[in-house]
Short mmCIF file of C-alpha atoms and ligand atoms in Angstrom, two decimals:
data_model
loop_
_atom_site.label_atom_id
_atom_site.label_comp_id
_atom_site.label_asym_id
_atom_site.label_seq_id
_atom_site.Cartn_x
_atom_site.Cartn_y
_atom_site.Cartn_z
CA UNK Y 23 -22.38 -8.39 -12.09
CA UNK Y 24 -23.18 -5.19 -13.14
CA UNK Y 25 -25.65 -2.91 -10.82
CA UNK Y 26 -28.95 -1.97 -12.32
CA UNK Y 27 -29.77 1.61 -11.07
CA UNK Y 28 -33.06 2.42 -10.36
CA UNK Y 29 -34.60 4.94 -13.09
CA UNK Y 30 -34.08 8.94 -11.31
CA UNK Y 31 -36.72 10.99 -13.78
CA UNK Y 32 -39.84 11.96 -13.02
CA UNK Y 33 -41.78 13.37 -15.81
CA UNK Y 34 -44.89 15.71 -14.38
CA UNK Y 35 -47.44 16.70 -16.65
CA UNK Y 36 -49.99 19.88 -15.23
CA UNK Y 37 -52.89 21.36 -16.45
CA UNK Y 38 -51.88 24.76 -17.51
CA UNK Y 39 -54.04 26.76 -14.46
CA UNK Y 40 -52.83 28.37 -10.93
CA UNK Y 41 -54.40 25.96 -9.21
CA UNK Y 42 -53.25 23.03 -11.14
CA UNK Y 43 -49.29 24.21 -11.39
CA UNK Y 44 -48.82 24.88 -7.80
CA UNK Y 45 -49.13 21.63 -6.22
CA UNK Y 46 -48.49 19.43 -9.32
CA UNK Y 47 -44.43 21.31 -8.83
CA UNK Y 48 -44.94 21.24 -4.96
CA UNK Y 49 -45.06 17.75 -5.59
CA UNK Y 50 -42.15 17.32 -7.71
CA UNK Y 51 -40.28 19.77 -5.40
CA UNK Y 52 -40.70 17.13 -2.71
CA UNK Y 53 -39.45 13.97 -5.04
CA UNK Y 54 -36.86 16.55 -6.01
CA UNK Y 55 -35.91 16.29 -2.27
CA UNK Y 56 -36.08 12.66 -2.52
CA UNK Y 57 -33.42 12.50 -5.00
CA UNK Y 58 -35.23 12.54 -8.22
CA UNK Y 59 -34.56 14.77 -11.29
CA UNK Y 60 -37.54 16.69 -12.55
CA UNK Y 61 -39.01 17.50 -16.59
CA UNK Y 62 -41.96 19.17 -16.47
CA UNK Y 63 -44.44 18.98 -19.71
CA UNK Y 64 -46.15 21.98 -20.26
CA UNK Y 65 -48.86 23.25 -22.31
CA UNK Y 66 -48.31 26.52 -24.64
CA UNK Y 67 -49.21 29.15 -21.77
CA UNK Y 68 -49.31 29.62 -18.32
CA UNK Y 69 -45.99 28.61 -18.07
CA UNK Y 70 -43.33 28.56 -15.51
CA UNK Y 71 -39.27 28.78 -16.03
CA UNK Y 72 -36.10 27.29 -15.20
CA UNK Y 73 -35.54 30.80 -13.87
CA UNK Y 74 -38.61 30.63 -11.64
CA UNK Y 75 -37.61 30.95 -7.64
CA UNK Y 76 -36.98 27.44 -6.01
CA UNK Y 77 -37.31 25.35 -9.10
CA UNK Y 78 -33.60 25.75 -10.72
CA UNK Y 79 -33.15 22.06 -11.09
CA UNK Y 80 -35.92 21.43 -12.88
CA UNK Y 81 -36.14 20.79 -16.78
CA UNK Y 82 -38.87 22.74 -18.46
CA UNK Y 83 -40.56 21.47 -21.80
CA UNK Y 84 -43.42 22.57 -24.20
CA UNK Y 85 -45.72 20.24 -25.35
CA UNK Y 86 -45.89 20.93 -28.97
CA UNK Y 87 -49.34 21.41 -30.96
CA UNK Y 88 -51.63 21.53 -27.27
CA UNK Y 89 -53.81 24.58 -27.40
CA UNK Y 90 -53.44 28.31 -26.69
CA UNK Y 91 -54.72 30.58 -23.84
CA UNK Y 92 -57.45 32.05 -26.57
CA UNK Y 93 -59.26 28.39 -26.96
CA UNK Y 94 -59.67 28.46 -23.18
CA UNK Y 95 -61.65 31.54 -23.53
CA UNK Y 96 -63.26 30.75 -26.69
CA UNK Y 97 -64.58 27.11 -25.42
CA UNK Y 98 -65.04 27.73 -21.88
CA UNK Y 99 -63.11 25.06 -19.05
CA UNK Y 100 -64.90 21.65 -19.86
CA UNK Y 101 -64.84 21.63 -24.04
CA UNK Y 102 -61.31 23.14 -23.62
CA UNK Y 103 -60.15 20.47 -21.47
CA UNK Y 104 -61.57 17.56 -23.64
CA UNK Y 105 -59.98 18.72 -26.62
CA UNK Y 106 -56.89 19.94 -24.82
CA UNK Y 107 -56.49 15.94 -24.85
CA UNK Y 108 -57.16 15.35 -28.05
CA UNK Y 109 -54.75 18.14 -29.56
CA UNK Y 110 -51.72 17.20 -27.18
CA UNK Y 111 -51.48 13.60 -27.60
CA UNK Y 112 -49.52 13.15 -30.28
CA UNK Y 113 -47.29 15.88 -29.23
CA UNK Y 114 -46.73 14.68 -26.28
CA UNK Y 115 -45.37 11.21 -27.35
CA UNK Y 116 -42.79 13.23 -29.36
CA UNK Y 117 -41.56 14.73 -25.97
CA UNK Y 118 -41.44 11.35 -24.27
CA UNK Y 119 -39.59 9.74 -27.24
CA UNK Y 120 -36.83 12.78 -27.40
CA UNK Y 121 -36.88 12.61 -23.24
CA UNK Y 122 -35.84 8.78 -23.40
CA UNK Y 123 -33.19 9.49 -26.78
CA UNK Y 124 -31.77 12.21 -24.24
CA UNK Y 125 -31.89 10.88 -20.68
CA UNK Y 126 -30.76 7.62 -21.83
CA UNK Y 127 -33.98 5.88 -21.14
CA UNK Y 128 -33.89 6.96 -17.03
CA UNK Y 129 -37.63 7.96 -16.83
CA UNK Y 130 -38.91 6.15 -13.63
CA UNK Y 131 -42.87 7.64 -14.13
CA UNK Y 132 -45.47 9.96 -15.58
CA UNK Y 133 -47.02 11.64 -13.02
CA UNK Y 134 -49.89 13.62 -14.63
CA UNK Y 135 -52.69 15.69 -13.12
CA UNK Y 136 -55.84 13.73 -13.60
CA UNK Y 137 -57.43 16.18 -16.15
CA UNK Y 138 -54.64 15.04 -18.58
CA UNK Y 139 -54.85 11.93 -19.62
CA UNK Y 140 -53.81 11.94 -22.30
CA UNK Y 141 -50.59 11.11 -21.40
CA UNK Y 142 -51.25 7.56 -20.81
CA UNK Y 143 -51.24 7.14 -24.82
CA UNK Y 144 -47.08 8.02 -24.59
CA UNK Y 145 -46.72 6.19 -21.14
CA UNK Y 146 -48.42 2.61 -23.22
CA UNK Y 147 -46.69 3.21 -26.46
CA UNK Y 148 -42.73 3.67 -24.18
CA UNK Y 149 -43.75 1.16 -21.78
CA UNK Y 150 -43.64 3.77 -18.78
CA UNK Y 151 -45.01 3.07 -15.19
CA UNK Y 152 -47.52 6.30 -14.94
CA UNK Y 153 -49.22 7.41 -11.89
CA UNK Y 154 -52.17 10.24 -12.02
CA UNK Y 155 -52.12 13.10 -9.49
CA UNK Y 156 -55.20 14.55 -8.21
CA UNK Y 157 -54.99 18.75 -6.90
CA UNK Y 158 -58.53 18.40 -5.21
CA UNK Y 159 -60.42 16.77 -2.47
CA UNK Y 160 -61.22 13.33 -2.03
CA UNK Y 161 -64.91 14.04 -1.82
CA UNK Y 162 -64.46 15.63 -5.83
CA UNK Y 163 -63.09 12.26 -6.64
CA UNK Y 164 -65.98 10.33 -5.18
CA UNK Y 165 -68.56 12.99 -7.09
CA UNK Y 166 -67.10 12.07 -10.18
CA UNK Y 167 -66.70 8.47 -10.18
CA UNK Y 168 -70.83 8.66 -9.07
CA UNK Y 169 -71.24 11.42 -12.02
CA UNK Y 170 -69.36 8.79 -14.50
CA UNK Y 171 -72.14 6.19 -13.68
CA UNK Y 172 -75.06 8.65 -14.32
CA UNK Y 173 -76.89 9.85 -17.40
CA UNK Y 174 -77.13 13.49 -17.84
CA UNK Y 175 -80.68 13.42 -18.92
CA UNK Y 176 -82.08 11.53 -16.10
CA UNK Y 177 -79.85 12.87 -13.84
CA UNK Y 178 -81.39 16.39 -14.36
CA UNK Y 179 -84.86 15.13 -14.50
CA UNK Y 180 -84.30 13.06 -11.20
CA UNK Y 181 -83.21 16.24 -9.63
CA UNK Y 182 -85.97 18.42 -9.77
CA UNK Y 183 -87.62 15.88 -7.05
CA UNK Y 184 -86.64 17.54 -3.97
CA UNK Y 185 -86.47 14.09 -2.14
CA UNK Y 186 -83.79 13.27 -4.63
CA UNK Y 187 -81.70 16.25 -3.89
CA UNK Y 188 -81.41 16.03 -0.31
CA UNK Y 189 -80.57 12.09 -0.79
CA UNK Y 190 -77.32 10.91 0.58
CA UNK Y 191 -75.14 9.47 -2.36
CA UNK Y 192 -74.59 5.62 -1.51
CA UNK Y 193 -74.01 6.31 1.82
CA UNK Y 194 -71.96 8.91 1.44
CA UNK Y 195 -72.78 10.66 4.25
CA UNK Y 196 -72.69 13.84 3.98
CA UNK Y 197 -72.70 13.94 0.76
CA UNK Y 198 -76.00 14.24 -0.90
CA UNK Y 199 -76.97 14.39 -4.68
CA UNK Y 200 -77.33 18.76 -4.31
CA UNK Y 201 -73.91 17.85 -3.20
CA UNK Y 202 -73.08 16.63 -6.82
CA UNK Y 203 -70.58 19.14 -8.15
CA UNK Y 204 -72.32 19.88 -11.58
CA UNK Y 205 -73.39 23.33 -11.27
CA UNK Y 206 -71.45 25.96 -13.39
CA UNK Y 207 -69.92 23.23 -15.47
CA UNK Y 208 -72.19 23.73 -18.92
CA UNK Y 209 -73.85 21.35 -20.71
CA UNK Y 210 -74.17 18.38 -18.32
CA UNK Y 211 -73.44 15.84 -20.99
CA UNK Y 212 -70.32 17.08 -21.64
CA UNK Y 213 -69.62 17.42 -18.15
CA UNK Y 214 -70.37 14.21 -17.43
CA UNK Y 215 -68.15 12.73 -20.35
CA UNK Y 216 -65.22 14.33 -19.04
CA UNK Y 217 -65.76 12.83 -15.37
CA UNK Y 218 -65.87 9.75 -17.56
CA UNK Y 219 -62.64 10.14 -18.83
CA UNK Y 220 -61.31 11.20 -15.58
CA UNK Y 221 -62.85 8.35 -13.88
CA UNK Y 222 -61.14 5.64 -16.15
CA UNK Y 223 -57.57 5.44 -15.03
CA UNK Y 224 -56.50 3.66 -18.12
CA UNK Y 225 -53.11 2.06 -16.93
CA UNK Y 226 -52.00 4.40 -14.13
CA UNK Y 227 -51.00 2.36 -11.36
CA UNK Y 228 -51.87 4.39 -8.63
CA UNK Y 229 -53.65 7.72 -7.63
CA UNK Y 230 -51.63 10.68 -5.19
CA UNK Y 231 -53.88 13.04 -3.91
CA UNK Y 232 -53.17 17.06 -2.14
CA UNK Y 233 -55.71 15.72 0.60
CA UNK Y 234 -55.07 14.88 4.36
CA UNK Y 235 -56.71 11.66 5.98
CA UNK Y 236 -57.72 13.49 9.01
CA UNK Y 237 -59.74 15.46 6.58
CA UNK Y 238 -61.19 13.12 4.35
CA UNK Y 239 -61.06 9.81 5.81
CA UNK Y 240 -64.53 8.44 4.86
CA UNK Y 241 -64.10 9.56 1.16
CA UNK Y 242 -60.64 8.36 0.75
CA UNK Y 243 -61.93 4.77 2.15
CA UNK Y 244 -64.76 4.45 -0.09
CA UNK Y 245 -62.70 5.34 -3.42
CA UNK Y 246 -59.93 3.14 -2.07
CA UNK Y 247 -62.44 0.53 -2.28
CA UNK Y 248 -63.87 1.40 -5.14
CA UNK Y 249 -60.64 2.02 -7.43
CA UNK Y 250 -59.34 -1.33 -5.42
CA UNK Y 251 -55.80 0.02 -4.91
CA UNK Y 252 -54.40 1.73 -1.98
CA UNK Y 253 -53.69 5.70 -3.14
CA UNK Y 254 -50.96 8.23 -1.43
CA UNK Y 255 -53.10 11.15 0.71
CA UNK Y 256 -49.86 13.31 1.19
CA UNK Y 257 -50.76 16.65 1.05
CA UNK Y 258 -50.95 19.71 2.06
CA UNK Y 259 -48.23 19.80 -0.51
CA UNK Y 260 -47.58 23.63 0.19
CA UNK Y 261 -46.38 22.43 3.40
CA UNK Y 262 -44.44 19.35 2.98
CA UNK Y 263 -42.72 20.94 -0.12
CA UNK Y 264 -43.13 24.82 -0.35
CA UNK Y 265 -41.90 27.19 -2.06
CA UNK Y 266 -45.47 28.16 -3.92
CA UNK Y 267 -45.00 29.26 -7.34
CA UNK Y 268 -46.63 32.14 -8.46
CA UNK Y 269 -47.45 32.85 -12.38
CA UNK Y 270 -48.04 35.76 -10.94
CA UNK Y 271 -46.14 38.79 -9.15
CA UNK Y 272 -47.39 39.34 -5.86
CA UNK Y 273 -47.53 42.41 -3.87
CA UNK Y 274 -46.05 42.26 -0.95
CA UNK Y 275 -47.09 45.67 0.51
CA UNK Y 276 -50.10 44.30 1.91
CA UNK Y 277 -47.78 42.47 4.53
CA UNK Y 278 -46.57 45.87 5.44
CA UNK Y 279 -50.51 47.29 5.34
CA UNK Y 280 -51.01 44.19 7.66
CA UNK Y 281 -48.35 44.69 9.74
CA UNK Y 282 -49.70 47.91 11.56
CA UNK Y 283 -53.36 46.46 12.16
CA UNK Y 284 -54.23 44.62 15.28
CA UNK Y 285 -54.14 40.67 15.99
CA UNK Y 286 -57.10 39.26 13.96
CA UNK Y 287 -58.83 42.20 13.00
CA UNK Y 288 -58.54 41.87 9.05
CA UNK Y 289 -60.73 39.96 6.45
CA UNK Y 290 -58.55 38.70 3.44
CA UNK Y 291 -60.88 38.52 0.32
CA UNK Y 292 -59.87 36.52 -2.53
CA UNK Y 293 -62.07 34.70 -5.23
CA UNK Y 294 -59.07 32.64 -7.00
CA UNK Y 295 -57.52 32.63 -10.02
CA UNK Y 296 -60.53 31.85 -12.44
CA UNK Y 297 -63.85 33.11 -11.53
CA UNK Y 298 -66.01 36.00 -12.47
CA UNK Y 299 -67.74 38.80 -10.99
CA UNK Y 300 -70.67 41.07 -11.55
CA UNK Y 301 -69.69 45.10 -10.86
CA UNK Y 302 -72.66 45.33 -9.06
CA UNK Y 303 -71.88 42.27 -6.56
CA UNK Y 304 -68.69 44.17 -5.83
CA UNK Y 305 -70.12 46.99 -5.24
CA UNK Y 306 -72.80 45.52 -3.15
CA UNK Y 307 -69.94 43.96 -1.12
CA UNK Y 308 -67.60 47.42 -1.22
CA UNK Y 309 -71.20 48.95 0.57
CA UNK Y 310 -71.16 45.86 3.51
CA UNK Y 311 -68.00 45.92 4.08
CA UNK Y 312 -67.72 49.77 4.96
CA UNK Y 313 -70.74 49.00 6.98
CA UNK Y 314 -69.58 46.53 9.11
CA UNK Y 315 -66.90 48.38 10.26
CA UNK Y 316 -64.11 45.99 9.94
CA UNK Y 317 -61.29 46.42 8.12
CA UNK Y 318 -60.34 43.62 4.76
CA UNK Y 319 -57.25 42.99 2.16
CA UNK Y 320 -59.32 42.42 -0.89
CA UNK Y 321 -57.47 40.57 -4.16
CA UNK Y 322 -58.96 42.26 -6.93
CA UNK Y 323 -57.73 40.54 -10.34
CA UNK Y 324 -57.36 42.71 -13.10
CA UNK Y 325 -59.97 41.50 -15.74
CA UNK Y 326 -62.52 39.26 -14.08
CA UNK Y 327 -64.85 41.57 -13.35
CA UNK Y 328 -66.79 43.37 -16.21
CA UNK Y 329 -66.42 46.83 -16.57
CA UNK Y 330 -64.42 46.92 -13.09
CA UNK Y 331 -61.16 48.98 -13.60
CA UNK Y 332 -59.94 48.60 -10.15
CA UNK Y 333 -61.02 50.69 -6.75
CA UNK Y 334 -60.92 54.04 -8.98
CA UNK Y 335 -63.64 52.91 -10.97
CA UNK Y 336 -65.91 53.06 -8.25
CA UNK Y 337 -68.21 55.60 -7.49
CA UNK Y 338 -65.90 58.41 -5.40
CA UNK Y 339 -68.07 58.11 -1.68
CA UNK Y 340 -67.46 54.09 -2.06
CA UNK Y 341 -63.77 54.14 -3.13
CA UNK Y 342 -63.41 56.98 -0.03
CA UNK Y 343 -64.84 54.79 2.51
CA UNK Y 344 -63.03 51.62 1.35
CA UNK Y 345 -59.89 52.93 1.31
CA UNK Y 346 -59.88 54.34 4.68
CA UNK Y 347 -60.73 50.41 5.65
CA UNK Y 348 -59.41 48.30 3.30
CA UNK Y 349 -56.18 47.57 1.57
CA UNK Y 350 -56.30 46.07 -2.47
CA UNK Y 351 -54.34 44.04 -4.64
CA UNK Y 352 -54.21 42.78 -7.70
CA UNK Y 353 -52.14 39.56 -5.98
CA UNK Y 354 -51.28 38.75 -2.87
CA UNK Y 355 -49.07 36.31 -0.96
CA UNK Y 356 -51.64 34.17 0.16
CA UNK Y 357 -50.26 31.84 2.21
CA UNK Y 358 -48.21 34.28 4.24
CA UNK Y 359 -51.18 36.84 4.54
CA UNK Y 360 -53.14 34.08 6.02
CA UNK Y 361 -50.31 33.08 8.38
CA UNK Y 362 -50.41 36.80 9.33
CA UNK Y 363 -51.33 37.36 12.59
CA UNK Y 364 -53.86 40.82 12.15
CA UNK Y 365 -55.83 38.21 9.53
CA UNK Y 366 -59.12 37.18 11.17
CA UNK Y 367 -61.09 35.42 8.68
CA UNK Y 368 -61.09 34.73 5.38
CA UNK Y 369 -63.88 35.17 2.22
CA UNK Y 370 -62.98 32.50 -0.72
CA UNK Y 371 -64.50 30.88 -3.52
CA UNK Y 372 -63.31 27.59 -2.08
CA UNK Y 373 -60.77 25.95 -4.12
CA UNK Y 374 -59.26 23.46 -3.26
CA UNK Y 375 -55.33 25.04 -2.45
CA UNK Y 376 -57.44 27.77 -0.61
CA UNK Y 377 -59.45 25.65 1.52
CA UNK Y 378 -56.24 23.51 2.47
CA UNK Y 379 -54.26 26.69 3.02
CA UNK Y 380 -56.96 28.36 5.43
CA UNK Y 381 -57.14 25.21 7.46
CA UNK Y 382 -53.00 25.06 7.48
CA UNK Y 383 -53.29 28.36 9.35
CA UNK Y 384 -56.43 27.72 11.20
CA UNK Y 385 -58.20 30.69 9.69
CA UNK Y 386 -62.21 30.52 9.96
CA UNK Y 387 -63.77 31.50 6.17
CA UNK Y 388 -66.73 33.13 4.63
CA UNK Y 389 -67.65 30.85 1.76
CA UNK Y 390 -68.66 32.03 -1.87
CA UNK Y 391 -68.29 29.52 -3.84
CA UNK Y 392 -68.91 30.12 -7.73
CA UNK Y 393 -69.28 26.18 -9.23
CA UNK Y 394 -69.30 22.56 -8.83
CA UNK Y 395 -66.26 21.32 -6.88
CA UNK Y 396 -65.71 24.94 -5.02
CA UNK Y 397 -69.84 24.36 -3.98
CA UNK Y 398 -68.35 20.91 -2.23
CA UNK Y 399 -65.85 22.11 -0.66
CA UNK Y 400 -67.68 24.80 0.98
CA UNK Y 401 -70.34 22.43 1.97
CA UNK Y 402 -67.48 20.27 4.39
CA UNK Y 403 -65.95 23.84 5.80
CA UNK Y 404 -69.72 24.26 6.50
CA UNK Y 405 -71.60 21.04 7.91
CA UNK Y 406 -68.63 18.62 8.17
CA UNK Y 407 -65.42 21.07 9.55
CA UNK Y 408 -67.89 23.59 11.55
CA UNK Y 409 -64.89 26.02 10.23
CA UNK Y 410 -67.23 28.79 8.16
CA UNK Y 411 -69.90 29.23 6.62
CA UNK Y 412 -71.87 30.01 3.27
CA UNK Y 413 -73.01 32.94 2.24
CA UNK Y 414 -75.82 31.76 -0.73
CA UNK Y 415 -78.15 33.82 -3.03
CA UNK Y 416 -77.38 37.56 -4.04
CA UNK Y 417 -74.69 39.45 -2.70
CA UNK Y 418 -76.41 42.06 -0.80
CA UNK Y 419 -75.11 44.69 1.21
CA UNK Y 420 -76.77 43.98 4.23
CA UNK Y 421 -76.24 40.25 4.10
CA UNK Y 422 -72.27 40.95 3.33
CA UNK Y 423 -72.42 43.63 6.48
CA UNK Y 424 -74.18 40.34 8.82
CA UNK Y 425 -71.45 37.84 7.49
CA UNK Y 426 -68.33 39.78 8.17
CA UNK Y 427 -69.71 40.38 11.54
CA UNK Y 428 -70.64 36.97 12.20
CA UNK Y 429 -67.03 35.82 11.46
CA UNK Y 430 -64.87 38.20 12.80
CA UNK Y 431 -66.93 39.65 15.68
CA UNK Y 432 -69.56 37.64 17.15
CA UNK Y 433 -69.09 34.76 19.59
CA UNK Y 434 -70.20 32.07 16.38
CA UNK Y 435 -66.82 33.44 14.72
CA UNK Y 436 -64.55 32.19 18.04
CA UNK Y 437 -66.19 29.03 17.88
CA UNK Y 438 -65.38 28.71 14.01
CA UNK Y 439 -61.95 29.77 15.09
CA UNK Y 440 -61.46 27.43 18.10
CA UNK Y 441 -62.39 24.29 15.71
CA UNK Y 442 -59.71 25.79 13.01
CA UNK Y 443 -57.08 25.84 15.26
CA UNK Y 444 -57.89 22.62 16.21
CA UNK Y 445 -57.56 21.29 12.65
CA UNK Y 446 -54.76 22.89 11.90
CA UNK Y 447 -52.65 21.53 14.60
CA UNK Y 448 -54.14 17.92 13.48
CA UNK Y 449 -53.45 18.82 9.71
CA UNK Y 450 -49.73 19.94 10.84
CA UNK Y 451 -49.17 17.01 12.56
CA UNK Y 452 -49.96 14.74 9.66
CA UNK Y 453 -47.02 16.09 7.84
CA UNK Y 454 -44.56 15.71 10.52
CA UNK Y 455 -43.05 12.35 11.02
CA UNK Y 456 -45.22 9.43 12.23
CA UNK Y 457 -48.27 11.62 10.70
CA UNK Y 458 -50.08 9.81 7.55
CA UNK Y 459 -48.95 12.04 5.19
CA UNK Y 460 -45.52 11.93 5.97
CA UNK Y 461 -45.67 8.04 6.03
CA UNK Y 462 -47.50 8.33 2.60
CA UNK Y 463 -45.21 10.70 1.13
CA UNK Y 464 -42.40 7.74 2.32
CA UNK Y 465 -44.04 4.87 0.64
CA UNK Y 466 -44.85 6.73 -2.56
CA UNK Y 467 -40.92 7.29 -2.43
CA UNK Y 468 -40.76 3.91 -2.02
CA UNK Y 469 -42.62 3.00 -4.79
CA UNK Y 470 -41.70 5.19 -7.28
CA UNK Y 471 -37.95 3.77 -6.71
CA UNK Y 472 -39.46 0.75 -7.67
CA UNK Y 473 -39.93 1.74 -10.74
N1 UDP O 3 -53.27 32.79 -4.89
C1 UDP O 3 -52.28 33.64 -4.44
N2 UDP O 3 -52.53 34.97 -4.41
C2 UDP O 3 -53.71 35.52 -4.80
C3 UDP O 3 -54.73 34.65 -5.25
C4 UDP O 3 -54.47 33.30 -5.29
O1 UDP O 3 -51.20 33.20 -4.06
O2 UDP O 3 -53.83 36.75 -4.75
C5 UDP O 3 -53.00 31.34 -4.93
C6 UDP O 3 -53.61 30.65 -3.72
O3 UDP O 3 -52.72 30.68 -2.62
C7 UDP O 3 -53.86 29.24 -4.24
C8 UDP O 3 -54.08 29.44 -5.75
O4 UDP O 3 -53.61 30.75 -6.05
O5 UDP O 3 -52.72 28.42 -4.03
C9 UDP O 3 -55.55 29.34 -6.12
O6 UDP O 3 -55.92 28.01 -6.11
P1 UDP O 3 -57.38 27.53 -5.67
O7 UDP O 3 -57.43 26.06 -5.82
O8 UDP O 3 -57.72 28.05 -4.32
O9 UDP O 3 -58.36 28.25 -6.68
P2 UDP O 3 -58.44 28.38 -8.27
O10 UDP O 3 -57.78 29.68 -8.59
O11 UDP O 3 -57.73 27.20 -8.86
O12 UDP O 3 -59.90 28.41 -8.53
#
C-alpha cells in the first residue's frame, strides 16, 4: 500500500512589526529544525528576505492588497490592525490557493500571530488545520479575554471608583482591574472590539505562546481552563531558536564601547521599536543621567522623538557631558549587549521580547512603560519577579538621577540582581531538555506532524 506522508509546510503569517516578526520566524526557525519547510505571508512593509541572515530556506510571500506603512501612521495601531484584517483577507486566500497549486497540496498548518485572524477565512475555505501564535505574555492573554467580556462604557465609568481599580480580576491575583492593559490604546470601544476578535479563536486548534511556565504559571492555568484546550508555553523563542532578525542594521560598535568599561557598570537604554518621546523627557533624562554619575548605551531611534535630531541636537553643555558618559545608537544588538558583561541594568518600555530577553540574561530593569500590555508587564518585573522597578509620572531629572542609582548602585539593585540571576538560570533550564518548554516545543512537533 502506498505510504501517506505527513504534510512538511508550515505557512506563518506575522504582523508586520519588530516585535511581531522576530519570534513569529524564531518560531519557524525552530520547526525549520524539526524538519519542516517554511512560507512566510507577509504584509506590504516591514519585510524580511530570502537573503536575510539565518533564514535562507525559507519562502517569502506578499500578501497582496493588505495595507501600507502610511495607514499605520494615518490610523494609529488599533484601527490599523482591524482593518489590516479586513483588507488582507481576500488576498490572502489567493496566496493559500497558489501555495497548495504549487506545493502540491503539502501545507500541514497556518500558524498566524493572534492579531491576524484573518487568516482563518483561507484556513476554512482549504480545509487547513490552523494554529494561532501569541508574541506576548500569558497575563496579556488573560486581560483580553476579561476585556472581551466587558463594555467599554461601564468599564470606564466602573473605574473611576478607586475600590474598583485596586480589585483583583477573578482571582487573578495579582492582577487587578488598574492592571487592565487599556491605557494608550484609543478609543476603548474599539479597543475592546479588537480583544474581541482576538479572543474568539474561530477554528484554530490550539494556541503557542513566547512565554515560560516558570514565569507565568497561574495565568497560563487559568486560560488553559478557560480556552479548555491544553496550549504550547515554549518560549523564550530567541533562545530555543536564535538567530534574531533584525529589520534593522545594528551597530555593533557599542560592543566595542562596552568592551573597555568595567563588569556591570553600564545602563542600556532602549524604549523599543514603536513608542514616542517628548524632547523635553529626553532631555530631562540626558540631565539625570550625567548626574548620577554612571555611565549608559542609550538606543536613540531616528524619528520617534519630535524635533530630536540625535545627541547634536542637544543643547552643547548636555551633549558634552553625555558623551563623556554615554555611548548612542540608533540600533543596537540587544540581546548580546545585555549578555555583555560591563551591562548592569537595563531601562525599557517593557515589551514583551525585552522583558523575556532581560530575564534570559538576568539583567535587573528600570521600567518605563508607555501603554497597555508594556504597563503589565512592568507591573510582574515589579510586584510579582522583584526584578526592577517602575519609574511612574514625569520624567524628571532628579527622579531619573535616584533610579539609575537605585539600580546600579545601591544595595536594592543587588537584591534585584540576585533574584534575576535566579530566574534566569530557572528560565534557561526550561529550554534545556526535561525543562517545560523543551517538552512543549516536542509535543507541538508532535502535533503538528499530525497534521
Ligand atoms: N531591538 C534590538 N535593538 C534595538 C532595539 C530593539 O535588537 O536597538 C529588538 C529587541 O531585542 C526586541 C525587539 O527589538 O527583540 C523589540 O521588541 P519588544 O517586544 O521588546 O518591543 P516593541 O518594539 O515590540 O514595542
Amino acid at each position: 500500500m502506498e505510504k501517506i506522508e505527513a504534510k512538511r509546510r508550515i505557512v506563518l503569517v506575522p504582523v508586520p512589526a519588530q516585535g511581531h516578526v522576530t519570534p513569529i520566524l524564531q518560531l519557524g526557525k525552530a520547526l525549520n529544525l524539526k524538519g519542516f519547510s517554511i512560507t512566510v505571508a507577509q504584509g506590504q512593509f516591514n519585510q524580511v528576505s530570502s537573503s536575510s541572515q539565518g533564514f535562507s530556506g525559507f519562502q517569502f510571500i506578499t500578501i497582496p492588497g493588505s495595507l501600507p506603512e502610511s495607514e499605520f501612521e494615518r490610523l494609529g495601531p488599533i484601527e490599523f490592525l482591524l482593518e489590516f484584517n479586513k483588507k488582507s483577507q481576500a488576498g490572502f486566500k489567493d496566496c493559500i490557493s497558489q501555495l497548495l497549486l504549487q506545493q502540491g497540496n503539502d501545507i500541514a498548518c497556518i500558524i498566524y500571530d493572534e492579531f491576524m485572524y484573518f487568516c482563518e477565512a483561507a484556513a476554512k475555505e482549504f480545509k487547513l488545520p490552523s494554529v494561532i501564535f501569541s508574541t506576548t505574555s500569558a497575563a496579556n492573554q488573560v486581560s483580553r479575554c476579561v476585556l472581551s467580556k466587558l463594555n467599554a462604557g461601564k468599564f470606564l465609568i466602573d473605574m473611576e471608583d478607586h475600590d474598583v481599580q485596586d480589585k483583583v480580576v477573578q482571582n487573578l491575583h495579582p492582577l487587578r482591574y488598574k492592571d487592565l492593559p487599556t491605557s494608550g490604546m484609543g478609543p476603548l470601544d474599539r479597543f475592546f472590539e479588537l480583544c474581541r476578535e482576538v479572543v474568539n479563536k474561530r477554528t484554530a486548534s490550539t494556541i503557542i505562546i513566547n512565554t515560560v511556565s516558570c514565569l507565568e504559571s497561574s495565568s497560563l492555568l487559568w486560560l488553559e481552563q478557560e480556552l479548555g484546550f491544553p496550549m504550547y508555553h515554549i518560549g523564550p523563542l530567541h533562545i530555543t531558536a536564535s538567530p534574531p532578525c533584525s529589520l534593522l542594521e545594528e551597530d555593533r560598535s557599542c560592543i566595542e564601547w562596552l568592551n573597555k568599561q568595567k563588569p556591570r557598570s553600564v545602563l542600556y537604554i532602549s524604549m523599543g521599536t514603536v513608542g514616542h518621546m517628548e524632547t523635553k523627557e529626553v532631555l530631562e533624562m540626558a540631565w539625570g543621567l550625567c548626574n548620577s554619575n554612571q555611565l549608559f548605551l542609550w538606543v536613540i531611534r531616528p524619528g520617534p522623538i519630535l524635533g530630536f535630531n540625535g545627541i547634536e541636537s542637544l543643547p552643547e553643555e548636555v551633549s558634552k557631558m553625555v558623551s563623556e558618559r554615554g555611548y548612542f545608537v540608533t540600533r543596537a544588538p540587544q540581546i548580546e549587549v545585555l549578555a555583555h558583561p560591563s551591562v548592569g541594568g537595563f531601562w525599557s518600555h517593557c515589551g514583551w521580547n525585552s522583558t523575556l530577553e532581560s530575564i534570559v540574561e538576568g539583567v535587573p530593569m528600570i521600567c518605563r512603560p508607555f501603554q497597555g500590555e508594556q504597563k503589565l508587564n512592568a507591573m510582574y518585573i515589579e510586584s510579582v519577579w522583584k526584578i526592577g522597578f517602575q519609574m511612574e509620572g514625569e520624567v524628571e531629572r532628579g527622579e531619573v538621577e535616584r533610579a539609575v542609582k537605585r539600580l546600579i548602585v545601591d544595595e536594592e539593585g543587588v537584591g534585584m540582581r540576585g533574584r534575576a540571576s535566579g530566574l534566569k538560570e530557572k528560565v534557561k533550564a526550561s529550554v534545556r531538555s526535561g525543562g517545560s518548554s523543551f517538552y512543549a516545543l516536542n509535543e507541538l512537533v508532535k502535533y503538528l506532524k499530525t497534521k
